[in-house]
Amino acid sequence: MAKKRTKSKPKSAKRKLSLKPSKQNKIILGSLLIVLSIALFFSFMSYYFTWQEDQSLLTEFRDRNAEANNLLNKFGAAVSHFFMYKGFGLASFVFPLLLAVTGLYLFLGLDNKGLVGKWIWGLIGVIWVSIALGFFAMEQPLLGGLIGYEMNDFLQDYVGKIGVFLILIFVLMVILVRLFNFSPEGIGNFFRNQRQNLKTDFKKKDSVPKILDTEDNSIELSTEEEPVLVDTYTHKKDIPPLNPEAGLDVNLPQEEESDIALKVETVKEEKEEKDIKAEKLVKDFGEFDPKLELGNYKFPILDLLEPHGASSGITINQEELEENKNRIVSTLKNYKIGIAQIKATIGPTVTLYEIVPEAGIRISKIKNLEDDIALSLAALGIRIIAPIPGKGTIGIEVPNKNASVVSMRSVIASNKFQKAEMELPIAFGKTISNETFVVDLAKMPHMLMAGATGQGKSVGLNAVITSLLYKKHPAEIKFVLVDPKKVELTLYNKIERHFLAKLPDSEDAIITDNTKVINTLNSLCIEMDNRYELLKTAMVRNIKEYNVKFKARKLNPNDGHKFLPYIVLIIDEFADLIMTAGKEVETPIARLAQLARAIGIHLIIATQRPSVNVITGIIKANFPARIAFRVTSKIDSRTILDTQGADQLIGRGDMLFTQGNDVTRLQCAFVDTPEVAKITEYIGSQRAYPDAHLLPEYVGEDSGTGIDYDIADRDAMFREAAEVIVNAQQGSASLIQRKLKLGYNRAGRIIDQLEAAGIVGPFEGSKARQVLVPDILALDQLLENETK
């Protein structure tokens, strides 16, 4: 099963809209059609006896006191008058029949492939019968109805009575051939069978006994029958005469029914021994509960969050709406763009004006007027969506003059978040239409977040963590937090033994040293490989199936199996890591992003600088979910979202979210630092695990090469290179290349030899190596000691 997500559904948080009616709806509709057909039948039957008395009531249909003689009162009188008099006359009885057949098809759930054909031929029959009755009984309009009378009169004006009669005969022939397989051979066979039956009856009547006189005056009964055929083999004269026209009657011997009852036993499916043991353990002890160790854990309460602006809600400024509408219309009118319709949807921060342009207006023409509309409205952050996906309108997003604050409390308390059937639900905030926006991190499965300084990235990360803390138990999820700024995520130290994961030798769970980030990422890769090995032995495909199997006690802990919590890696400033570590960070992150979703490791990466050297192609390909707060240029917007628009945001939590399809504008929920402190204090004060969740141990290489060089194998330029490095106090291969005019490969080998000799430190990514020798005198002393 795929992780949720929920599909669901989504299962899916949202069910897909299906155009196919359900079984219950078919039964209800079928019942309605059957009842309606019965009502029409009795109305039509009653009409021919009561139409004269009810004629005067047709104009008084709305009078409740008036009553008709029809069995269905005024409804029956009106409907019957419409079908019988103004319609097709007696042929109208076909309509109740068609409705009844259709109702039975729906009620019984039958295949309705032939239903359309029945309606088509039924309508053809109605028209034919109506015209035929109008032709043969023109003085009785009730028989053929007004339509039959008028159509017959119309046809006679052009082809005469004989022509109408021939048309009726031809249509009747078509109906008989198509519906009843009428053919000349069939008629011939019919008359031939009738003639044969008449012959047989005549012979039976003619075979009366006659009295014959014989020589001995005796009386003999004789019948003039056909000669009896004698079987020449058995010489039996009692064989009945053969009739080639008659069918062959075959009498088969009937089998005697036995009174012995048949006992049927179903073969039970043979279960494996371990499944039997697992069922016994579940029966005796119940399913394994990973929450049992912290069984008294209490989830954070809503009172820990502040209702920022929740009491006032969204205020509708009618004057502002009307003013913006008039300016949009006038601006477009100046460029000869007419508007057929305009509608406003008010959100907490932005109002969406949906316009329907007049026919013939090109969408690109409106799109190019983005700056002109922004100028006329004197507003920052105008964004045009042309067209709005799924709608036949063009959207113009205009920031509100008085923006409303979306509190974290309002989205956490929403029904949509509280009842979200997701593995890792995240409540980001509210949409333009003021709906709570909830997504499943397990379905993303990784997320990239970017935005300029002060535009809401840190608040967005806090909203993500807060959502998960309010929804998941400490046994179900662990966080790996990387904070190069050292101040953004330090509040979560209080929940270290509840929700955080770290390396075995780390003192602090929140990683602030870039060198430890590399070890942590490689440790997560080891964890990923270990989890995949567990999934392989458990014969499941993802973490959800594995945990279900483990809870059902079908996996033995003695074989290394254990309950696997989700792990969420959050990196606050990714650009700083790329600058200092480069490929050493990018490679494990790309590997985790490609493979880790099935085993429950999800990545959330935030950066201030969404440039192409930070967000590389490998990273973008594996992070389908993107969040963009306000950025400074269209290039940055395209880098993070693959489209522009993030440069038009107004800041303060205004953001765009995409998951590989449409771009959604949101107002991020605001959670302040004191609120986060209250939540962590509330969780941290409860009973916790003995230690944070420990990741697998990873031992990194202490040097760039790990190779020791003998003194005899040193390069001829080793001494000169060492002096250059010590004098410059900068350990880099490029410096040796420039000063000694050497090639890159030779300079790299000399740097490795200097590292092995203890003159420079280990490789530190894009940074220059640290020089361990302070001056030339210390260098001479170091080299002399090596020769002794």
Short mmCIF file of C-alpha atoms in Angstrom, two decimals, residues 10 49 55 138 195 210 220 233 253 359 438 472 552 554 558 571 659 687 735:
data_model
loop_
_atom_site.label_atom_id
_atom_site.label_comp_id
_atom_site.label_asym_id
_atom_site.label_seq_id
_atom_site.Cartn_x
_atom_site.Cartn_y
_atom_site.Cartn_z
CA PRO A 10 -7.24 10.13 -0.32
CA PHE A 49 -63.73 8.94 -18.91
CA GLN A 55 -61.73 20.54 -19.21
CA MET A 138 -59.59 12.14 -38.36
CA ARG A 195 -51.87 -25.74 -44.30
CA LYS A 210 -67.12 -47.84 -42.29
CA GLU A 220 -65.67 -55.68 -39.97
CA TYR A 233 -35.45 -56.92 -39.40
CA PRO A 253 -35.05 -41.50 -18.17
CA ALA A 359 -15.25 37.15 -26.96
CA VAL A 438 -3.73 20.83 4.73
CA LYS A 472 1.76 12.63 16.02
CA ALA A 552 0.23 -7.63 14.22
CA LYS A 554 4.13 -11.13 12.46
CA ASN A 558 14.90 -11.29 17.65
CA ILE A 571 17.63 22.01 7.14
CA GLN A 659 3.27 20.02 -5.74
CA ARG A 687 7.80 11.77 30.93
CA LEU A 735 48.04 28.57 -4.70
#
